[in-house]
mmCIF file of C-alpha atoms in Angstrom:
data_model
loop_
_atom_site.group_PDB
_atom_site.id
_atom_site.type_symbol
_atom_site.label_atom_id
_atom_site.label_comp_id
_atom_site.label_asym_id
_atom_site.label_seq_id
_atom_site.Cartn_x
_atom_site.Cartn_y
_atom_site.Cartn_z
ATOM 1 C CA MET A 1 33.471 1.977 -3.674
ATOM 2 C CA ILE A 2 33.529 1.519 0.017
ATOM 3 C CA VAL A 3 31.863 3.812 2.523
ATOM 4 C CA CYS A 4 31.893 3.530 6.481
ATOM 5 C CA PHE A 5 28.781 4.737 8.854
ATOM 6 C CA GLU A 6 27.328 4.144 12.029
ATOM 7 C CA CYS A 7 24.426 1.490 12.215
ATOM 8 C CA PRO A 8 22.667 1.651 15.493
ATOM 9 C CA ASP A 9 21.771 -2.266 17.055
ATOM 10 C CA ASP A 10 18.917 -2.434 16.212
ATOM 11 C CA ARG A 11 19.257 -1.246 12.435
ATOM 12 C CA LYS A 12 21.945 -3.912 12.183
ATOM 13 C CA ARG A 13 19.880 -6.868 13.909
ATOM 14 C CA GLU A 14 16.876 -5.921 11.005
ATOM 15 C CA MET A 15 19.083 -6.108 8.505
ATOM 16 C CA ASP A 16 20.429 -9.545 9.691
ATOM 17 C CA GLU A 17 16.959 -11.053 9.871
ATOM 18 C CA LEU A 18 15.680 -10.025 6.491
ATOM 19 C CA ILE A 19 19.279 -11.325 5.075
ATOM 20 C CA ALA A 20 19.151 -14.854 6.711
ATOM 21 C CA LYS A 21 15.664 -14.856 5.287
ATOM 22 C CA GLY A 22 17.031 -14.755 1.969
ATOM 23 C CA GLY A 23 15.539 -11.136 1.263
ATOM 24 C CA TYR A 24 19.012 -9.747 0.036
ATOM 25 C CA ARG A 25 22.383 -11.719 -0.621
ATOM 26 C CA ASP A 26 24.238 -9.433 1.933
ATOM 27 C CA TYR A 27 24.718 -5.754 3.632
ATOM 28 C CA SER A 28 25.942 -4.399 0.092
ATOM 29 C CA GLU A 29 22.553 -5.224 -1.442
ATOM 30 C CA PHE A 30 20.786 -4.358 1.024
ATOM 31 C CA ILE A 31 21.930 -0.895 1.267
ATOM 32 C CA SER A 32 22.390 -0.345 -2.451
ATOM 33 C CA LEU A 33 18.671 -1.354 -2.321
ATOM 34 C CA ALA A 34 17.571 1.313 0.139
ATOM 35 C CA ILE A 35 19.539 3.675 -1.545
ATOM 36 C CA ALA A 36 18.191 3.246 -4.545
ATOM 37 C CA ASN A 37 14.624 3.428 -3.079
ATOM 38 C CA GLN A 38 15.041 6.941 -1.480
ATOM 39 C CA PHE A 39 16.740 8.017 -5.044
ATOM 40 C CA LEU A 40 13.415 7.166 -6.570
ATOM 41 C CA LEU A 41 11.542 9.100 -4.044
ATOM 42 C CA HIS A 42 12.971 12.062 -4.733
ATOM 43 C CA SER A 43 13.184 11.781 -8.688
ATOM 44 C CA ARG A 44 9.498 11.467 -8.682
ATOM 45 C CA ALA A 45 8.843 14.790 -6.988
ATOM 46 C CA GLY A 46 7.746 16.130 -10.101
ATOM 47 C CA ILE A 47 5.243 13.322 -10.178
ATOM 48 C CA VAL A 48 4.156 12.616 -6.347
ATOM 49 C CA ALA A 49 2.858 15.840 -4.795
ATOM 50 C CA GLY A 50 4.037 16.739 -1.606
ATOM 51 C CA ILE A 51 2.427 16.420 1.525
ATOM 52 C CA VAL A 52 2.919 18.728 4.420
ATOM 53 C CA VAL A 53 2.559 17.492 7.366
ATOM 54 C CA GLU A 54 0.672 20.488 10.134
ATOM 55 C CA SER A 55 2.864 21.210 13.144
ATOM 56 C CA ALA A 56 1.552 19.967 16.788
ATOM 57 C CA SER A 57 0.838 23.305 17.851
ATOM 58 C CA ALA A 58 -2.454 23.437 16.479
ATOM 59 C CA SER A 59 -5.463 23.750 18.562
ATOM 60 C CA SER A 60 -4.856 20.673 21.004
ATOM 61 C CA ARG A 61 -8.501 21.619 23.100
ATOM 62 C CA GLU A 62 -10.065 21.911 19.118
ATOM 63 C CA ARG A 63 -8.512 18.309 18.231
ATOM 64 C CA GLN A 64 -9.592 16.641 21.659
ATOM 65 C CA ALA A 65 -13.099 18.119 21.137
ATOM 66 C CA ASN A 66 -13.269 16.686 17.461
ATOM 67 C CA SER A 67 -12.022 13.107 18.558
ATOM 68 C CA LYS A 68 -14.613 12.879 21.506
ATOM 69 C CA SER A 69 -17.557 13.821 19.198
ATOM 70 C CA GLY A 70 -16.853 10.728 17.028
ATOM 71 C CA SER A 71 -17.217 12.618 14.200
ATOM 72 C CA SER A 72 -15.961 11.259 10.834
ATOM 73 C CA GLY A 73 -15.027 14.075 9.042
ATOM 74 C CA SER A 74 -12.167 14.853 11.534
ATOM 75 C CA LEU A 75 -9.704 11.947 12.640
ATOM 76 C CA ASN A 76 -7.149 13.832 14.380
ATOM 77 C CA ASN A 77 -6.846 11.454 17.523
ATOM 78 C CA GLU A 78 -3.831 13.581 19.277
ATOM 79 C CA SER A 79 -2.820 13.959 22.852
ATOM 80 C CA LYS A 80 -2.944 16.538 25.168
ATOM 81 C CA ASP A 81 0.203 18.453 23.990
ATOM 82 C CA GLY A 82 -0.595 17.770 20.501
ATOM 83 C CA SER A 83 3.082 15.624 19.710
ATOM 84 C CA GLU A 84 1.696 12.064 20.348
ATOM 85 C CA ILE A 85 -1.184 9.862 18.946
ATOM 86 C CA GLU A 86 -3.243 7.945 21.929
ATOM 87 C CA ARG A 87 -2.838 4.347 21.223
ATOM 88 C CA PRO A 88 -6.242 2.414 21.255
ATOM 89 C CA ILE A 89 -7.551 -0.025 23.927
ATOM 90 C CA LEU A 90 -5.728 -4.010 22.757
ATOM 91 C CA GLY A 91 -8.243 -5.655 20.367
ATOM 92 C CA ASP A 92 -9.429 -2.428 18.804
ATOM 93 C CA VAL A 93 -9.752 -1.306 15.429
ATOM 94 C CA PRO A 94 -10.033 2.548 15.259
ATOM 95 C CA GLU A 95 -13.904 3.220 14.248
ATOM 96 C CA VAL A 96 -12.358 4.757 11.008
ATOM 97 C CA PHE A 97 -11.223 1.625 9.430
ATOM 98 C CA ARG A 98 -14.714 -0.698 10.335
ATOM 99 C CA ALA A 99 -17.344 -0.998 7.628
ATOM 100 C CA PRO A 100 -19.032 2.444 6.283
ATOM 101 C CA LYS A 101 -22.612 2.958 6.116
ATOM 102 C CA MET A 102 -24.680 2.693 3.273
ATOM 103 C CA LEU A 103 -23.592 5.576 0.811
ATOM 104 C CA SER A 104 -25.958 8.562 0.888
ATOM 105 C CA ALA A 105 -27.504 9.648 -2.168
ATOM 106 C CA ASP A 106 -25.846 13.033 -2.004
ATOM 107 C CA VAL A 107 -22.576 11.683 -1.541
ATOM 108 C CA ARG A 108 -20.106 12.268 -4.925
ATOM 109 C CA LEU A 109 -18.362 9.683 -6.194
ATOM 110 C CA ALA A 110 -15.355 9.652 -8.990
ATOM 111 C CA SER A 111 -14.976 8.464 -12.424
ATOM 112 C CA ILE A 112 -12.696 6.478 -12.984
ATOM 113 C CA PRO A 113 -9.659 8.131 -14.121
ATOM 114 C CA GLU A 114 -8.608 7.369 -17.492
ATOM 115 C CA ASP A 115 -5.567 5.303 -18.535
ATOM 116 C CA PHE A 116 -2.645 6.158 -20.486
ATOM 117 C CA PHE A 117 -2.326 2.368 -20.879
ATOM 118 C CA VAL A 118 -4.476 -0.330 -23.115
ATOM 119 C CA LEU A 119 -5.527 -3.443 -21.480
ATOM 120 C CA GLY A 120 -3.917 -6.362 -23.343
ATOM 121 C CA GLU A 121 -0.780 -4.397 -23.771
ATOM 122 C CA ASP A 122 2.902 -5.596 -22.354
ATOM 123 C CA ILE A 123 3.885 -3.118 -20.089
ATOM 124 C CA PRO A 124 7.805 -2.324 -19.490
ATOM 125 C CA LEU A 125 8.841 -3.038 -15.513
ATOM 126 C CA GLU A 126 9.769 0.311 -15.036
ATOM 127 C CA ARG A 127 5.911 1.514 -15.923
ATOM 128 C CA TRP A 128 4.443 -0.785 -13.474
ATOM 129 C CA LEU A 129 3.036 0.122 -9.926
ATOM 130 C CA PHE A 130 6.058 1.386 -8.043
ATOM 131 C CA GLY A 131 8.141 -1.010 -5.971
ATOM 132 C CA GLN A 132 7.054 0.623 -2.543
ATOM 133 C CA PHE A 133 3.457 -0.126 -2.937
ATOM 134 C CA ASN A 134 4.413 -3.365 -1.404
ATOM 135 C CA ARG A 135 0.874 -4.451 0.955
ATOM 136 C CA LEU A 136 -2.456 -4.169 0.059
ATOM 137 C CA LEU A 137 -4.077 -4.067 3.229
ATOM 138 C CA PRO A 138 -3.225 -0.149 3.641
ATOM 139 C CA ALA A 139 -5.448 0.319 0.815
ATOM 140 C CA LYS A 140 -8.313 -1.450 2.396
ATOM 141 C CA ALA A 141 -8.141 0.730 5.042
ATOM 142 C CA SER A 142 -7.991 4.100 3.410
ATOM 143 C CA CYS A 143 -10.593 3.207 1.318
ATOM 144 C CA ARG A 144 -12.604 2.747 4.493
ATOM 145 C CA ALA A 145 -11.600 5.733 6.063
ATOM 146 C CA ILE A 146 -12.460 7.800 2.825
ATOM 147 C CA ALA A 147 -15.797 5.931 2.990
ATOM 148 C CA ASN A 148 -16.571 6.856 6.770
ATOM 149 C CA MET A 149 -15.308 10.623 5.738
ATOM 150 C CA LEU A 150 -17.562 11.252 2.463
ATOM 151 C CA PRO A 151 -21.040 11.125 4.457
ATOM 152 C CA THR A 152 -19.541 14.915 6.374
ATOM 153 C CA HIS A 153 -18.057 15.882 2.949
ATOM 154 C CA THR A 154 -20.343 15.166 0.520
ATOM 155 C CA GLU A 155 -18.528 17.155 -2.531
ATOM 156 C CA GLY A 156 -15.595 15.418 -1.912
ATOM 157 C CA LEU A 157 -12.680 15.542 0.498
ATOM 158 C CA GLU A 158 -9.415 17.796 -0.251
ATOM 159 C CA LEU A 159 -6.357 15.694 -0.844
ATOM 160 C CA GLY A 160 -3.659 16.655 1.539
ATOM 161 C CA LYS A 161 -5.667 17.269 4.405
ATOM 162 C CA ALA A 162 -7.346 14.012 4.396
ATOM 163 C CA ALA A 163 -3.678 12.587 3.396
ATOM 164 C CA VAL A 164 -2.069 13.371 6.820
ATOM 165 C CA GLU A 165 -5.434 12.463 9.147
ATOM 166 C CA ILE A 166 -6.004 8.915 7.658
ATOM 167 C CA ALA A 167 -2.010 8.502 8.455
ATOM 168 C CA ARG A 168 -2.548 9.207 11.375
ATOM 169 C CA GLN A 169 -5.147 7.037 12.421
ATOM 170 C CA ALA A 170 -3.057 3.892 10.414
ATOM 171 C CA ARG A 171 -0.674 4.556 12.723
ATOM 172 C CA ASN A 172 -2.931 3.811 15.478
ATOM 173 C CA LEU A 173 -4.368 1.105 13.573
ATOM 174 C CA ALA A 174 -0.376 -0.341 13.357
ATOM 175 C CA ILE A 175 -0.399 -0.313 16.690
ATOM 176 C CA GLU A 176 -3.258 -3.476 17.027
ATOM 177 C CA LEU A 177 -1.684 -5.173 14.031
ATOM 178 C CA GLN A 178 1.301 -5.164 15.666
ATOM 179 C CA ARG A 179 -0.046 -6.725 19.026
ATOM 180 C CA ARG A 180 -1.825 -9.123 16.670
ATOM 181 C CA ASP A 181 1.590 -10.067 14.852
ATOM 182 C CA SER A 182 2.978 -10.603 18.249
ATOM 183 C CA LEU A 183 0.127 -12.728 20.006
ATOM 184 C CA LEU A 184 -0.072 -14.498 16.542
ATOM 185 C CA SER A 185 3.597 -15.325 16.016
ATOM 186 C CA THR A 186 3.431 -14.428 12.045
ATOM 187 C CA ASP A 187 5.801 -14.652 9.679
ATOM 188 C CA ARG A 188 7.540 -11.516 8.548
ATOM 189 C CA ASP A 189 6.260 -11.861 5.181
ATOM 190 C CA ASP A 190 2.198 -11.746 6.185
ATOM 191 C CA GLN A 191 3.022 -9.707 9.108
ATOM 192 C CA LEU A 192 -0.220 -7.096 9.095
ATOM 193 C CA SER A 193 1.537 -4.206 10.183
ATOM 194 C CA THR A 194 3.797 -4.182 7.308
ATOM 195 C CA ALA A 195 3.497 -1.030 5.584
ATOM 196 C CA LEU A 196 1.998 1.003 8.342
ATOM 197 C CA PRO A 197 3.392 3.612 10.152
ATOM 198 C CA SER A 198 5.569 2.796 12.470
ATOM 199 C CA PRO A 199 4.239 4.076 16.206
ATOM 200 C CA SER A 200 7.998 4.924 16.718
ATOM 201 C CA SER A 201 8.376 6.323 12.844
ATOM 202 C CA ALA A 202 6.607 10.124 14.081
ATOM 203 C CA GLU A 203 6.180 12.111 10.925
ATOM 204 C CA LYS A 204 8.292 10.339 8.964
ATOM 205 C CA GLY A 205 5.811 7.429 8.725
ATOM 206 C CA ILE A 206 3.082 9.377 8.443
ATOM 207 C CA ALA A 207 4.153 11.315 5.121
ATOM 208 C CA ARG A 208 5.436 8.301 3.675
ATOM 209 C CA TYR A 209 1.863 6.898 4.109
ATOM 210 C CA SER A 210 0.188 9.838 3.195
ATOM 211 C CA SER A 211 1.844 9.994 -0.683
ATOM 212 C CA GLN A 212 1.894 6.298 -0.768
ATOM 213 C CA PHE A 213 -1.138 4.945 0.529
ATOM 214 C CA VAL A 214 -3.944 7.609 0.305
ATOM 215 C CA GLY A 215 -2.601 9.816 -2.171
ATOM 216 C CA GLY A 216 -0.848 12.949 -3.969
ATOM 217 C CA MET A 217 -1.639 15.179 -6.375
ATOM 218 C CA ASN A 218 0.744 17.550 -8.556
ATOM 219 C CA LYS A 219 0.119 20.634 -10.004
ATOM 220 C CA ARG A 220 -1.437 19.457 -13.221
ATOM 221 C CA GLY A 221 -4.089 17.431 -11.165
ATOM 222 C CA GLN A 222 -2.789 14.182 -11.700
ATOM 223 C CA LEU A 223 -3.166 11.768 -8.925
ATOM 224 C CA SER A 224 -0.460 9.035 -7.297
ATOM 225 C CA GLY A 225 -0.300 6.587 -4.894
ATOM 226 C CA LEU A 226 -1.785 2.928 -4.431
ATOM 227 C CA LEU A 227 -5.357 3.939 -4.535
ATOM 228 C CA ALA A 228 -5.013 6.037 -7.474
ATOM 229 C CA SER A 229 -3.392 3.210 -9.475
ATOM 230 C CA LEU A 230 -5.860 0.416 -8.437
ATOM 231 C CA LYS A 231 -8.906 3.243 -9.853
ATOM 232 C CA LEU A 232 -9.922 3.348 -5.858
ATOM 233 C CA ILE A 233 -10.007 6.568 -6.352
ATOM 234 C CA GLY A 234 -9.959 9.630 -8.295
ATOM 235 C CA ARG A 235 -10.750 13.755 -8.789
ATOM 236 C CA CYS A 236 -13.764 15.090 -8.322
ATOM 237 C CA GLU A 237 -15.140 17.060 -11.738
ATOM 238 C CA GLY A 238 -14.271 21.470 -11.069
ATOM 239 C CA LYS A 239 -12.124 20.839 -7.794
ATOM 240 C CA LYS A 240 -8.613 20.588 -8.502
ATOM 241 C CA SER A 241 -7.582 18.980 -5.437
ATOM 242 C CA THR A 242 -10.720 17.192 -4.098
ATOM 243 C CA ILE A 243 -11.286 13.741 -4.528
ATOM 244 C CA SER A 244 -13.700 10.728 -3.897
ATOM 245 C CA LEU A 245 -14.220 7.013 -3.689
ATOM 246 C CA THR A 246 -15.162 5.422 -7.239
ATOM 247 C CA GLU A 247 -17.382 3.060 -7.444
ATOM 248 C CA ALA A 248 -14.699 0.342 -7.055
ATOM 249 C CA GLY A 249 -13.676 1.978 -4.194
ATOM 250 C CA TRP A 250 -16.609 2.497 -2.248
ATOM 251 C CA SER A 251 -17.873 -1.459 -3.202
ATOM 252 C CA PHE A 252 -14.254 -2.920 -1.854
ATOM 253 C CA ALA A 253 -14.967 -0.453 1.182
ATOM 254 C CA LEU A 254 -17.896 -1.849 2.251
ATOM 255 C CA LEU A 255 -16.561 -5.605 1.605
ATOM 256 C CA GLN A 256 -16.525 -7.587 4.941
ATOM 257 C CA ASN A 257 -12.901 -7.668 5.741
ATOM 258 C CA PRO A 258 -11.448 -10.411 8.317
ATOM 259 C CA CYS A 259 -8.847 -8.333 9.550
ATOM 260 C CA LEU A 260 -10.835 -4.865 10.516
ATOM 261 C CA ASP A 261 -14.221 -6.523 11.201
ATOM 262 C CA GLY A 262 -13.272 -9.230 13.018
ATOM 263 C CA THR A 263 -14.400 -9.286 16.640
ATOM 264 C CA ASP A 264 -11.730 -11.831 18.039
ATOM 265 C CA GLY A 265 -8.816 -10.018 17.280
ATOM 266 C CA ARG A 266 -7.238 -13.340 16.400
ATOM 267 C CA THR A 267 -7.053 -13.651 12.807
ATOM 268 C CA ALA A 268 -3.484 -13.136 10.403
ATOM 269 C CA ASP A 269 -5.709 -13.019 7.810
ATOM 270 C CA LYS A 270 -5.673 -9.834 5.800
ATOM 271 C CA PHE A 271 -8.517 -10.480 3.142
ATOM 272 C CA SER A 272 -11.427 -12.728 2.575
ATOM 273 C CA ASP A 273 -11.966 -14.832 -0.686
ATOM 274 C CA GLU A 274 -14.779 -12.033 -2.009
ATOM 275 C CA GLU A 275 -12.127 -9.144 -1.544
ATOM 276 C CA ARG A 276 -9.546 -10.896 -3.107
ATOM 277 C CA GLU A 277 -11.484 -11.713 -6.009
ATOM 278 C CA PHE A 278 -12.825 -8.475 -6.563
ATOM 279 C CA LEU A 279 -9.154 -6.605 -6.582
ATOM 280 C CA CYS A 280 -8.566 -9.582 -8.981
ATOM 281 C CA SER A 281 -11.585 -8.499 -11.329
ATOM 282 C CA LEU A 282 -10.515 -4.644 -10.987
ATOM 283 C CA ILE A 283 -7.265 -5.226 -11.429
ATOM 284 C CA HIS A 284 -7.402 -7.811 -14.759
ATOM 285 C CA ASN A 285 -10.827 -5.261 -16.185
ATOM 286 C CA ALA A 286 -9.386 -1.467 -15.108
ATOM 287 C CA VAL A 287 -5.512 -1.829 -14.145
ATOM 288 C CA PRO A 288 -3.422 -2.328 -17.161
ATOM 289 C CA GLN A 289 -0.365 -1.939 -15.395
ATOM 290 C CA GLU A 290 -0.652 -4.006 -12.649
ATOM 291 C CA ARG A 291 -2.698 -6.677 -14.960
ATOM 292 C CA SER A 292 0.421 -6.825 -17.097
ATOM 293 C CA ALA A 293 2.893 -7.032 -14.042
ATOM 294 C CA TYR A 294 1.061 -9.824 -12.856
ATOM 295 C CA LYS A 295 1.011 -11.912 -16.327
ATOM 296 C CA THR A 296 4.355 -11.264 -16.847
ATOM 297 C CA ILE A 297 5.364 -12.907 -13.535
ATOM 298 C CA ILE A 298 2.960 -15.499 -13.498
ATOM 299 C CA GLU A 299 4.737 -17.061 -16.143
ATOM 300 C CA LEU A 300 8.221 -16.462 -15.935
ATOM 301 C CA ILE A 301 7.655 -18.215 -12.763
ATOM 302 C CA GLY A 302 5.930 -21.000 -14.741
ATOM 303 C CA GLN A 303 9.443 -20.736 -16.883
ATOM 304 C CA GLY A 304 11.217 -21.744 -14.269
ATOM 305 C CA HIS A 305 12.532 -18.147 -12.902
ATOM 306 C CA ASN A 306 11.290 -19.050 -9.187
ATOM 307 C CA THR A 307 13.430 -17.674 -6.641
ATOM 308 C CA PRO A 308 14.033 -13.435 -6.489
ATOM 309 C CA GLU A 309 17.655 -14.075 -8.368
ATOM 310 C CA ASN A 310 16.812 -15.553 -11.354
ATOM 311 C CA LEU A 311 13.412 -14.178 -11.575
ATOM 312 C CA ASP A 312 15.213 -10.168 -11.522
ATOM 313 C CA VAL A 313 17.666 -11.518 -14.544
ATOM 314 C CA ALA A 314 14.558 -12.456 -16.321
ATOM 315 C CA LEU A 315 12.955 -9.119 -15.904
ATOM 316 C CA GLN A 316 15.846 -7.381 -17.302
ATOM 317 C CA LYS A 317 14.303 -7.834 -20.609
ATOM 318 C CA HIS A 318 11.217 -6.636 -19.845
ATOM 319 C CA VAL A 319 12.959 -3.328 -18.889
ATOM 320 C CA SER A 320 12.666 -0.403 -22.160
ATOM 321 C CA PRO A 321 15.833 -0.430 -24.006
ATOM 322 C CA ASN A 322 16.161 3.645 -23.195
ATOM 323 C CA PHE A 323 15.482 2.946 -19.730
ATOM 324 C CA ASN A 324 18.465 2.693 -17.936
ATOM 325 C CA ALA A 325 17.422 0.084 -14.939
ATOM 326 C CA SER A 326 19.970 -0.985 -11.789
ATOM 327 C CA GLN A 327 19.896 -4.176 -10.170
ATOM 328 C CA SER A 328 18.220 -2.489 -7.116
ATOM 329 C CA PHE A 329 15.565 -0.825 -8.864
ATOM 330 C CA ILE A 330 14.510 -3.901 -10.798
ATOM 331 C CA ALA A 331 14.424 -5.553 -7.207
ATOM 332 C CA THR A 332 12.250 -3.094 -6.375
ATOM 333 C CA GLN A 333 10.141 -3.332 -8.583
ATOM 334 C CA ARG A 334 10.338 -7.205 -8.076
ATOM 335 C CA SER A 335 9.226 -7.246 -4.611
ATOM 336 C CA GLY A 336 6.679 -4.960 -4.287
ATOM 337 C CA ALA A 337 5.231 -6.641 -6.984
ATOM 338 C CA ILE A 338 5.511 -10.146 -6.063
ATOM 339 C CA SER A 339 3.938 -9.032 -2.478
ATOM 340 C CA ARG A 340 1.151 -7.549 -3.173
ATOM 341 C CA MET A 341 0.065 -10.793 -5.486
ATOM 342 C CA THR A 342 0.647 -12.672 -2.594
ATOM 343 C CA ASP A 343 -1.803 -10.322 -0.863
ATOM 344 C CA LEU A 344 -4.157 -11.241 -3.428
ATOM 345 C CA GLY A 345 -3.405 -15.508 -3.214
ATOM 346 C CA LEU A 346 -1.940 -15.468 -6.755
ATOM 347 C CA VAL A 347 1.627 -16.594 -5.597
ATOM 348 C CA ALA A 348 3.288 -18.207 -2.523
ATOM 349 C CA ARG A 349 6.517 -17.740 -1.027
ATOM 350 C CA GLU A 350 8.334 -21.703 -0.163
ATOM 351 C CA ARG A 351 11.220 -21.023 2.217
ATOM 352 C CA ASP A 352 14.164 -23.908 2.368
ATOM 353 C CA GLY A 353 16.175 -21.993 5.358
ATOM 354 C CA ILE A 354 17.163 -18.922 3.871
ATOM 355 C CA ARG A 355 16.334 -19.394 0.082
ATOM 356 C CA VAL A 356 12.853 -18.463 -1.195
ATOM 357 C CA LYS A 357 11.228 -19.986 -4.205
ATOM 358 C CA TYR A 358 8.181 -18.550 -5.930
ATOM 359 C CA VAL A 359 4.878 -20.903 -6.395
ATOM 360 C CA VAL A 360 2.320 -19.882 -8.748
ATOM 361 C CA THR A 361 -1.074 -21.054 -6.760
ATOM 362 C CA GLU A 362 -4.080 -22.420 -8.110
ATOM 363 C CA ARG A 363 -5.714 -18.796 -7.821
ATOM 364 C CA GLY A 364 -2.896 -17.252 -10.349
ATOM 365 C CA LYS A 365 -3.087 -20.221 -12.918
ATOM 366 C CA GLN A 366 -6.674 -18.718 -13.046
ATOM 367 C CA PHE A 367 -5.783 -15.526 -13.429
ATOM 368 C CA LEU A 368 -3.079 -16.183 -16.157
ATOM 369 C CA GLY A 369 -5.689 -18.308 -17.970
ATOM 370 C CA LYS A 370 -8.664 -15.697 -18.003
ATOM 371 C CA MET A 371 -6.316 -13.342 -20.231
ATOM 372 C CA HIS A 372 -5.093 -16.226 -22.215
ATOM 373 C CA HIS A 373 -8.654 -17.166 -23.169
ATOM 374 C CA GLU A 374 -9.780 -13.409 -24.340
#
């Protein structure tokens, strides 16, 4: 089928750049994947709770007062007319993403949610973490924000409201990290600002970040999103729509981060070695879906399936027989998992012109070896 549509010049340039880097074979694959991603988002509407972004007509005077007070319980930072978030001073990371203080005795942490899967189980590709959870730095930022909000919400945070507030501040963080990406000429694969709400995306980017990188909850009280998937947040007992960090989430928030805590604003590192080891250990011990995905990909790369195309073909055998997985769906799941593994230093991308090859790092070999010796 041939479909014609209008494409702005800047979108065309972005597509050209991604295709040239080897991320997609051609325009057809790029557009098909985008449509599949959007369909997948809509098809999960029964699982991922919708988040309503409040209109800009709320009292701007109240928001200004909260912003000026510096209270960690309220993160709104909008301009006087309520339509635009103030830009931070260059070189500044919003305070809510800075390292939290020590845990107060009256702050209520959540238990790690029970998992449907068992550690060590081979989990099919369609049950891996959602492919659009394509970076891990947003998880760090969101854990930091929740940790800084909890002292004034000791019984837990109302998820819908907190998710939007954190996403708005994440857009401020994106401004600073885009500045660093430009300053350091960071390669597209390694950009710090990827997956954060674009300053120009308005409410659509806020809603996406809210649901994917903070969390959503359905009518049955089931949490969704990257933080819940990694066991970094959980529901507070007795309060259906209230969440808190788990012990793992709080510990992760406390760890120093070179991107959020660096003083010179000139580092391109997303995580410290300590943070990477912490997340790898958490995934190995408590996140069956991610553990299985990493094991599968590391083994397949080791068997020579080390390009996007070859890996996608091999991954078709890891889809449930009764699940109709399109090529674009498999590509989304593979791309998301590879990007998360790259953030953790388990795999690396090597480029030869427009061609991309995946390489298992020493840390990746150790991760796999740990499972083989159990």
